[in-house]
């Protein structure tokens, strides 16, 4: 985590204590000064994954910013008497970054998702953010051992690199490769290309405002229930962190 950043520790994972607008100011100035950045958006399932998989925990320790993308994280911070200002959805943050990129005519690289999803996401970006220069893209079904993606990124030097490989692959890819580059903001964006492509719909705004986006997602993608089994364990662990003081 960046030095001088105010954070809230939830089960060993340090979340940035900032609202979306202030975070965007910090990120924009890091982009302007070509300060390399590793950004993770995390929910309770991800925190539990980090607790259970040491390798993933180490990856999160190397992130510059961990953003609370889940109402469960906001509730946990409140239980620990160290409240976080708001949930920052990964998709919203990506769209804000695309707006900045459009405004500043930046270069972006897209890594991940199925080929048809990726190409529809690219079409959307081209029509909604015409000043963005998409300097490269690669679908998410590639040979992990090959270095051709990182070689390509090194050559084209994008300002923003969105990695949509799902958790934990996307953070693993960033962690293993970020040292090869001179600059760039690297962010794991999960299923955000699917949303951009119109393949997956986000919850209606009322659901989002009622903090029920997770429920909407569960109804639309019921296979996610297995992952959500981690949530009761998360709550138990947060309560014992509180009791330990
Ligand atoms: N994906 C990919 N390569 C893989 C596995 C997944 O590109 O090896 C893509 C998948 O096509 C989808 C995204 O990663 O577009 C995962 O979306 P999901 O909503 O499951 O993300 P998560 O909830 O894990 O953040």
mmCIF file of C-alpha atoms and ligand atoms in Angstrom:
data_model
loop_
_atom_site.group_PDB
_atom_site.id
_atom_site.type_symbol
_atom_site.label_atom_id
_atom_site.label_comp_id
_atom_site.label_asym_id
_atom_site.label_seq_id
_atom_site.Cartn_x
_atom_site.Cartn_y
_atom_site.Cartn_z
ATOM 1 C CA UNK A 1 0.000 0.000 0.000
ATOM 2 C CA UNK A 2 1.222 3.512 -0.812
ATOM 3 C CA UNK A 3 2.986 5.360 1.987
ATOM 4 C CA UNK A 4 0.982 8.132 3.682
ATOM 5 C CA UNK A 5 -2.296 6.471 2.707
ATOM 6 C CA UNK A 6 -4.969 6.296 5.375
ATOM 7 C CA UNK A 7 -6.305 2.730 5.491
ATOM 8 C CA UNK A 8 -8.628 0.437 7.423
ATOM 9 C CA UNK A 9 -7.269 -3.006 8.267
ATOM 10 C CA UNK A 10 -9.855 -5.748 7.783
ATOM 11 C CA UNK A 11 -8.480 -9.201 8.590
ATOM 12 C CA UNK A 12 -5.018 -8.071 7.543
ATOM 13 C CA UNK A 13 -6.109 -6.444 4.275
ATOM 14 C CA UNK A 14 -5.622 -2.649 4.194
ATOM 15 C CA UNK A 15 -8.465 -0.810 2.476
ATOM 16 C CA UNK A 16 -8.049 2.776 1.345
ATOM 17 C CA UNK A 17 -10.091 5.201 3.448
ATOM 18 C CA UNK A 18 -11.296 7.471 0.692
ATOM 19 C CA UNK A 19 -14.396 8.262 -1.301
ATOM 20 C CA UNK A 20 -14.407 7.684 -5.048
ATOM 21 C CA UNK A 21 -13.830 11.329 -6.022
ATOM 22 C CA UNK A 22 -10.804 11.782 -3.760
ATOM 23 C CA UNK A 23 -9.400 8.449 -4.935
ATOM 24 C CA UNK A 24 -9.839 9.540 -8.560
ATOM 25 C CA UNK A 25 -7.834 12.709 -7.824
ATOM 26 C CA UNK A 26 -5.004 10.636 -6.366
ATOM 27 C CA UNK A 27 -5.075 8.184 -9.276
ATOM 28 C CA UNK A 28 -5.178 10.967 -11.867
ATOM 29 C CA UNK A 29 -2.130 12.643 -10.380
ATOM 30 C CA UNK A 30 -0.292 9.291 -10.327
ATOM 31 C CA UNK A 31 -1.193 8.809 -14.005
ATOM 32 C CA UNK A 32 0.015 12.354 -14.791
ATOM 33 C CA UNK A 33 3.348 11.712 -13.092
ATOM 34 C CA UNK A 34 3.659 8.228 -14.678
ATOM 35 C CA UNK A 35 3.799 6.674 -11.217
ATOM 36 C CA UNK A 36 3.270 2.909 -11.621
ATOM 37 C CA UNK A 37 0.148 1.765 -9.744
ATOM 38 C CA UNK A 38 -1.367 -1.623 -8.820
ATOM 39 C CA UNK A 39 -5.031 -1.260 -7.889
ATOM 40 C CA UNK A 40 -7.241 -4.028 -6.454
ATOM 41 C CA UNK A 41 -10.967 -3.855 -5.799
ATOM 42 C CA UNK A 42 -11.897 -6.343 -3.087
ATOM 43 C CA UNK A 43 -15.042 -7.727 -1.459
ATOM 44 C CA UNK A 44 -15.450 -10.124 1.515
ATOM 45 C CA UNK A 45 -14.998 -13.224 -0.680
ATOM 46 C CA UNK A 46 -11.647 -11.839 -1.831
ATOM 47 C CA UNK A 47 -10.519 -11.097 1.738
ATOM 48 C CA UNK A 48 -11.399 -14.678 2.696
ATOM 49 C CA UNK A 49 -9.507 -15.975 -0.337
ATOM 50 C CA UNK A 50 -6.469 -13.974 0.827
ATOM 51 C CA UNK A 51 -6.730 -15.437 4.327
ATOM 52 C CA UNK A 52 -6.925 -18.946 2.957
ATOM 53 C CA UNK A 53 -4.283 -18.627 0.219
ATOM 54 C CA UNK A 54 -0.992 -17.162 1.419
ATOM 55 C CA UNK A 55 0.181 -16.505 -2.148
ATOM 56 C CA UNK A 56 -2.847 -14.267 -2.786
ATOM 57 C CA UNK A 57 -2.341 -12.489 0.566
ATOM 58 C CA UNK A 58 1.217 -11.621 -0.511
ATOM 59 C CA UNK A 59 -0.104 -10.299 -3.822
ATOM 60 C CA UNK A 60 -2.544 -7.991 -1.992
ATOM 61 C CA UNK A 61 0.283 -6.767 0.257
ATOM 62 C CA UNK A 62 2.017 -5.574 -2.904
ATOM 63 C CA UNK A 63 -0.965 -3.571 -4.198
ATOM 64 C CA UNK A 64 -0.744 0.226 -3.993
ATOM 65 C CA UNK A 65 -4.457 0.616 -3.326
ATOM 66 C CA UNK A 66 -7.120 -1.852 -2.191
ATOM 67 C CA UNK A 67 -10.569 -0.446 -2.780
ATOM 68 C CA UNK A 68 -13.698 -1.583 -0.870
ATOM 69 C CA UNK A 69 -15.913 -3.086 -3.582
ATOM 70 C CA UNK A 70 -18.602 -4.709 -1.471
ATOM 71 C CA UNK A 71 -21.087 -3.614 1.124
ATOM 72 C CA UNK A 72 -19.716 -6.380 3.391
ATOM 73 C CA UNK A 73 -16.392 -4.502 3.609
ATOM 74 C CA UNK A 74 -18.166 -1.250 4.545
ATOM 75 C CA UNK A 75 -20.174 -3.084 7.253
ATOM 76 C CA UNK A 76 -17.020 -4.792 8.557
ATOM 77 C CA UNK A 77 -15.234 -1.418 8.864
ATOM 78 C CA UNK A 78 -18.219 -0.060 10.815
ATOM 79 C CA UNK A 79 -18.162 -3.094 13.150
ATOM 80 C CA UNK A 80 -14.461 -2.368 13.755
ATOM 81 C CA UNK A 81 -15.319 1.276 14.629
ATOM 82 C CA UNK A 82 -13.154 2.514 11.762
ATOM 83 C CA UNK A 83 -15.712 3.394 9.080
ATOM 84 C CA UNK A 84 -14.961 3.618 5.381
ATOM 85 C CA UNK A 85 -16.676 6.480 3.509
ATOM 86 C CA UNK A 86 -18.352 4.455 0.762
ATOM 87 C CA UNK A 87 -18.369 1.355 -1.387
ATOM 88 C CA UNK A 88 -16.455 1.961 -4.625
ATOM 89 C CA UNK A 89 -17.634 -0.429 -7.338
ATOM 90 C CA UNK A 90 -14.835 -1.637 -9.609
ATOM 91 C CA UNK A 91 -16.968 -1.047 -12.704
ATOM 92 C CA UNK A 92 -17.669 2.590 -11.688
ATOM 93 C CA UNK A 93 -13.984 3.201 -11.036
ATOM 94 C CA UNK A 94 -13.088 1.751 -14.445
ATOM 95 C CA UNK A 95 -15.635 4.025 -16.154
ATOM 96 C CA UNK A 96 -14.281 7.083 -14.276
ATOM 97 C CA UNK A 97 -10.764 6.145 -15.376
ATOM 98 C CA UNK A 98 -11.986 5.777 -18.974
ATOM 99 C CA UNK A 99 -13.446 9.291 -18.697
ATOM 100 C CA UNK A 100 -10.090 10.654 -17.533
ATOM 101 C CA UNK A 101 -8.350 8.728 -20.326
ATOM 102 C CA UNK A 102 -10.767 10.230 -22.850
ATOM 103 C CA UNK A 103 -10.253 13.733 -21.492
ATOM 104 C CA UNK A 104 -6.453 13.402 -21.570
ATOM 105 C CA UNK A 105 -6.258 11.326 -24.808
ATOM 106 C CA UNK A 106 -4.459 8.507 -22.967
ATOM 107 C CA UNK A 107 -3.326 5.076 -24.164
ATOM 108 C CA UNK A 108 -5.032 1.994 -22.759
ATOM 109 C CA UNK A 109 -4.511 -1.772 -23.044
ATOM 110 C CA UNK A 110 -7.247 -4.347 -22.453
ATOM 111 C CA UNK A 111 -6.410 -7.855 -21.262
ATOM 112 C CA UNK A 112 -9.046 -10.502 -20.606
ATOM 113 C CA UNK A 113 -12.524 -11.896 -21.312
ATOM 114 C CA UNK A 114 -13.644 -14.004 -24.250
ATOM 115 C CA UNK A 115 -12.713 -12.703 -27.708
ATOM 116 C CA UNK A 116 -16.273 -11.713 -28.700
ATOM 117 C CA UNK A 117 -16.847 -9.955 -25.347
ATOM 118 C CA UNK A 118 -13.531 -8.131 -25.660
ATOM 119 C CA UNK A 119 -14.244 -6.930 -29.179
ATOM 120 C CA UNK A 120 -17.712 -5.660 -28.194
ATOM 121 C CA UNK A 121 -16.192 -3.906 -25.156
ATOM 122 C CA UNK A 122 -13.663 -2.260 -27.499
ATOM 123 C CA UNK A 123 -16.495 -1.085 -29.803
ATOM 124 C CA UNK A 124 -18.244 0.462 -26.801
ATOM 125 C CA UNK A 125 -15.096 2.236 -25.620
ATOM 126 C CA UNK A 126 -14.450 3.557 -29.145
ATOM 127 C CA UNK A 127 -17.937 5.003 -29.430
ATOM 128 C CA UNK A 128 -18.301 6.335 -25.850
ATOM 129 C CA UNK A 129 -14.711 7.537 -25.368
ATOM 130 C CA UNK A 130 -13.491 8.517 -28.849
ATOM 131 C CA UNK A 131 -10.254 10.230 -27.706
ATOM 132 C CA UNK A 132 -8.897 7.103 -26.037
ATOM 133 C CA UNK A 133 -6.101 5.374 -27.904
ATOM 134 C CA UNK A 134 -6.532 1.595 -27.510
ATOM 135 C CA UNK A 135 -2.945 0.528 -28.091
ATOM 136 C CA UNK A 136 -3.462 -3.195 -27.651
ATOM 137 C CA UNK A 137 -5.716 -5.980 -26.469
ATOM 138 C CA UNK A 138 -5.610 -9.696 -25.788
ATOM 139 C CA UNK A 139 -8.413 -12.056 -24.805
ATOM 140 C CA UNK A 140 -8.152 -13.817 -21.462
ATOM 141 C CA UNK A 141 -7.465 -17.297 -22.800
ATOM 142 C CA UNK A 142 -3.736 -17.214 -23.501
ATOM 143 C CA UNK A 143 -0.661 -19.254 -22.661
ATOM 144 C CA UNK A 144 0.389 -18.056 -19.184
ATOM 145 C CA UNK A 145 4.034 -19.027 -19.760
ATOM 146 C CA UNK A 146 4.415 -16.905 -22.903
ATOM 147 C CA UNK A 147 5.899 -13.428 -22.459
ATOM 148 C CA UNK A 148 4.399 -11.968 -25.622
ATOM 149 C CA UNK A 149 1.716 -9.926 -23.801
ATOM 150 C CA UNK A 150 4.179 -8.224 -21.484
ATOM 151 C CA UNK A 151 6.560 -7.637 -24.395
ATOM 152 C CA UNK A 152 3.752 -5.965 -26.337
ATOM 153 C CA UNK A 153 2.775 -3.797 -23.337
ATOM 154 C CA UNK A 154 6.416 -2.769 -22.817
ATOM 155 C CA UNK A 155 6.560 -1.645 -26.421
ATOM 156 C CA UNK A 156 3.308 0.370 -26.557
ATOM 157 C CA UNK A 157 3.605 1.860 -23.018
ATOM 158 C CA UNK A 158 -0.086 2.265 -22.117
ATOM 159 C CA UNK A 159 -1.167 4.619 -19.315
ATOM 160 C CA UNK A 160 -3.941 2.292 -18.148
ATOM 161 C CA UNK A 161 -4.040 -1.500 -18.277
ATOM 162 C CA UNK A 162 -7.376 -3.151 -17.403
ATOM 163 C CA UNK A 163 -7.057 -6.851 -16.589
ATOM 164 C CA UNK A 164 -10.310 -8.843 -16.738
ATOM 165 C CA UNK A 165 -9.287 -12.403 -15.860
ATOM 166 C CA UNK A 166 -11.418 -12.776 -12.701
ATOM 167 C CA UNK A 167 -10.097 -13.267 -9.161
ATOM 168 C CA UNK A 168 -7.414 -14.419 -8.379
ATOM 169 C CA UNK A 169 -5.901 -14.703 -11.898
ATOM 170 C CA UNK A 170 -6.005 -10.988 -12.704
ATOM 171 C CA UNK A 171 -4.100 -9.916 -9.569
ATOM 172 C CA UNK A 172 -1.646 -12.800 -10.065
ATOM 173 C CA UNK A 173 -0.962 -11.662 -13.632
ATOM 174 C CA UNK A 174 -0.392 -8.055 -12.525
ATOM 175 C CA UNK A 175 1.843 -9.106 -9.609
ATOM 176 C CA UNK A 176 3.975 -11.353 -11.830
ATOM 177 C CA UNK A 177 4.367 -8.801 -14.621
ATOM 178 C CA UNK A 178 4.192 -5.242 -13.275
ATOM 179 C CA UNK A 179 7.926 -5.090 -12.553
ATOM 180 C CA UNK A 180 8.581 -5.371 -16.310
ATOM 181 C CA UNK A 181 6.997 -2.001 -17.100
ATOM 182 C CA UNK A 182 8.099 1.618 -16.613
ATOM 183 C CA UNK A 183 4.665 3.094 -16.049
ATOM 184 C CA UNK A 184 0.938 2.372 -16.053
ATOM 185 C CA UNK A 185 -2.031 1.981 -13.771
ATOM 186 C CA UNK A 186 -2.862 -1.741 -13.569
ATOM 187 C CA UNK A 187 -6.318 -2.685 -12.358
ATOM 188 C CA UNK A 188 -8.137 -6.027 -12.085
ATOM 189 C CA UNK A 189 -11.679 -5.459 -13.351
ATOM 190 C CA UNK A 190 -13.306 -8.927 -13.128
ATOM 191 C CA UNK A 191 -16.434 -9.116 -15.266
ATOM 192 C CA UNK A 192 -16.397 -5.407 -16.239
ATOM 193 C CA UNK A 193 -15.696 -6.085 -19.941
ATOM 194 C CA UNK A 194 -18.815 -8.289 -19.941
ATOM 195 C CA UNK A 195 -20.800 -5.333 -18.543
ATOM 196 C CA UNK A 196 -19.282 -2.886 -21.075
ATOM 197 C CA UNK A 197 -20.072 -5.352 -23.881
ATOM 198 C CA UNK A 198 -23.688 -5.540 -22.704
ATOM 199 C CA UNK A 199 -23.298 -9.255 -21.970
ATOM 200 C CA UNK A 200 -23.966 -8.884 -18.250
ATOM 201 C CA UNK A 201 -26.235 -6.224 -16.770
ATOM 202 C CA UNK A 202 -25.469 -4.348 -13.564
ATOM 203 C CA UNK A 203 -28.193 -4.189 -10.931
ATOM 204 C CA UNK A 204 -30.715 -1.375 -11.443
ATOM 205 C CA UNK A 205 -29.744 1.816 -9.584
ATOM 206 C CA UNK A 206 -32.386 1.304 -6.844
ATOM 207 C CA UNK A 207 -30.858 -2.092 -6.023
ATOM 208 C CA UNK A 208 -27.388 -0.502 -5.988
ATOM 209 C CA UNK A 209 -28.608 2.298 -3.684
ATOM 210 C CA UNK A 210 -30.175 -0.262 -1.327
ATOM 211 C CA UNK A 211 -26.807 -2.094 -1.194
ATOM 212 C CA UNK A 212 -28.373 -5.139 -2.832
ATOM 213 C CA UNK A 213 -26.178 -5.399 -5.919
ATOM 214 C CA UNK A 214 -24.723 -8.670 -4.549
ATOM 215 C CA UNK A 215 -28.246 -10.169 -4.361
ATOM 216 C CA UNK A 216 -29.072 -9.106 -7.925
ATOM 217 C CA UNK A 217 -25.821 -10.714 -9.102
ATOM 218 C CA UNK A 218 -26.616 -13.894 -7.200
ATOM 219 C CA UNK A 219 -30.078 -14.093 -8.804
ATOM 220 C CA UNK A 220 -28.646 -13.528 -12.310
ATOM 221 C CA UNK A 221 -25.561 -15.722 -11.813
ATOM 222 C CA UNK A 222 -26.718 -18.364 -9.273
ATOM 223 C CA UNK A 223 -23.471 -20.367 -9.641
ATOM 224 C CA UNK A 224 -21.890 -17.660 -7.473
ATOM 225 C CA UNK A 225 -23.577 -19.039 -4.311
ATOM 226 C CA UNK A 226 -20.554 -21.257 -3.636
ATOM 227 C CA UNK A 227 -18.242 -18.244 -3.389
ATOM 228 C CA UNK A 228 -20.692 -16.468 -1.124
ATOM 229 C CA UNK A 229 -20.453 -19.301 1.392
ATOM 230 C CA UNK A 230 -17.301 -17.462 2.532
ATOM 231 C CA UNK A 231 -19.364 -14.534 3.864
ATOM 232 C CA UNK A 232 -20.561 -16.064 7.201
ATOM 233 C CA UNK A 233 -16.921 -17.029 7.949
ATOM 234 C CA UNK A 234 -15.892 -13.470 7.079
ATOM 235 C CA UNK A 235 -18.425 -12.022 9.564
ATOM 236 C CA UNK A 236 -17.271 -14.399 12.339
ATOM 237 C CA UNK A 237 -13.649 -13.429 11.759
ATOM 238 C CA UNK A 238 -14.423 -9.687 11.719
ATOM 239 C CA UNK A 239 -16.247 -10.018 15.060
ATOM 240 C CA UNK A 240 -13.270 -11.828 16.581
ATOM 241 C CA UNK A 241 -10.917 -9.110 15.197
ATOM 242 C CA UNK A 242 -13.140 -6.545 16.982
ATOM 243 C CA UNK A 243 -13.084 -8.543 20.226
ATOM 244 C CA UNK A 244 -9.302 -8.751 20.110
ATOM 245 C CA UNK A 245 -9.349 -4.914 20.000
HETATM 246 N N1 LIG B 1 -11.699 -14.835 -17.722
HETATM 247 C C1 LIG B 1 -10.621 -14.818 -18.598
HETATM 248 N N2 LIG B 1 -9.694 -15.818 -18.529
HETATM 249 C C2 LIG B 1 -9.770 -16.824 -17.617
HETATM 250 C C3 LIG B 1 -10.875 -16.809 -16.712
HETATM 251 C C4 LIG B 1 -11.804 -15.800 -16.795
HETATM 252 O O1 LIG B 1 -10.501 -13.910 -19.417
HETATM 253 O O2 LIG B 1 -8.897 -17.685 -17.614
HETATM 254 C C5 LIG B 1 -12.675 -13.750 -17.832
HETATM 255 C C6 LIG B 1 -14.095 -14.203 -18.072
HETATM 256 O O3 LIG B 1 -14.291 -14.450 -19.467
HETATM 257 C C7 LIG B 1 -14.868 -13.000 -17.552
HETATM 258 C C8 LIG B 1 -13.992 -12.489 -16.404
HETATM 259 O O4 LIG B 1 -12.713 -13.072 -16.600
HETATM 260 O O5 LIG B 1 -14.969 -12.022 -18.557
HETATM 261 C C9 LIG B 1 -14.418 -12.957 -15.015
HETATM 262 O O6 LIG B 1 -15.549 -12.346 -14.642
HETATM 263 P P1 LIG B 1 -16.158 -12.572 -13.179
HETATM 264 O O7 LIG B 1 -17.412 -11.773 -13.137
HETATM 265 O O8 LIG B 1 -16.258 -14.023 -12.838
HETATM 266 O O9 LIG B 1 -15.050 -11.876 -12.280
HETATM 267 P P2 LIG B 1 -14.815 -11.963 -10.721
HETATM 268 O O10 LIG B 1 -16.166 -12.048 -10.060
HETATM 269 O O11 LIG B 1 -13.966 -13.175 -10.479
HETATM 270 O O12 LIG B 1 -14.088 -10.702 -10.424
#
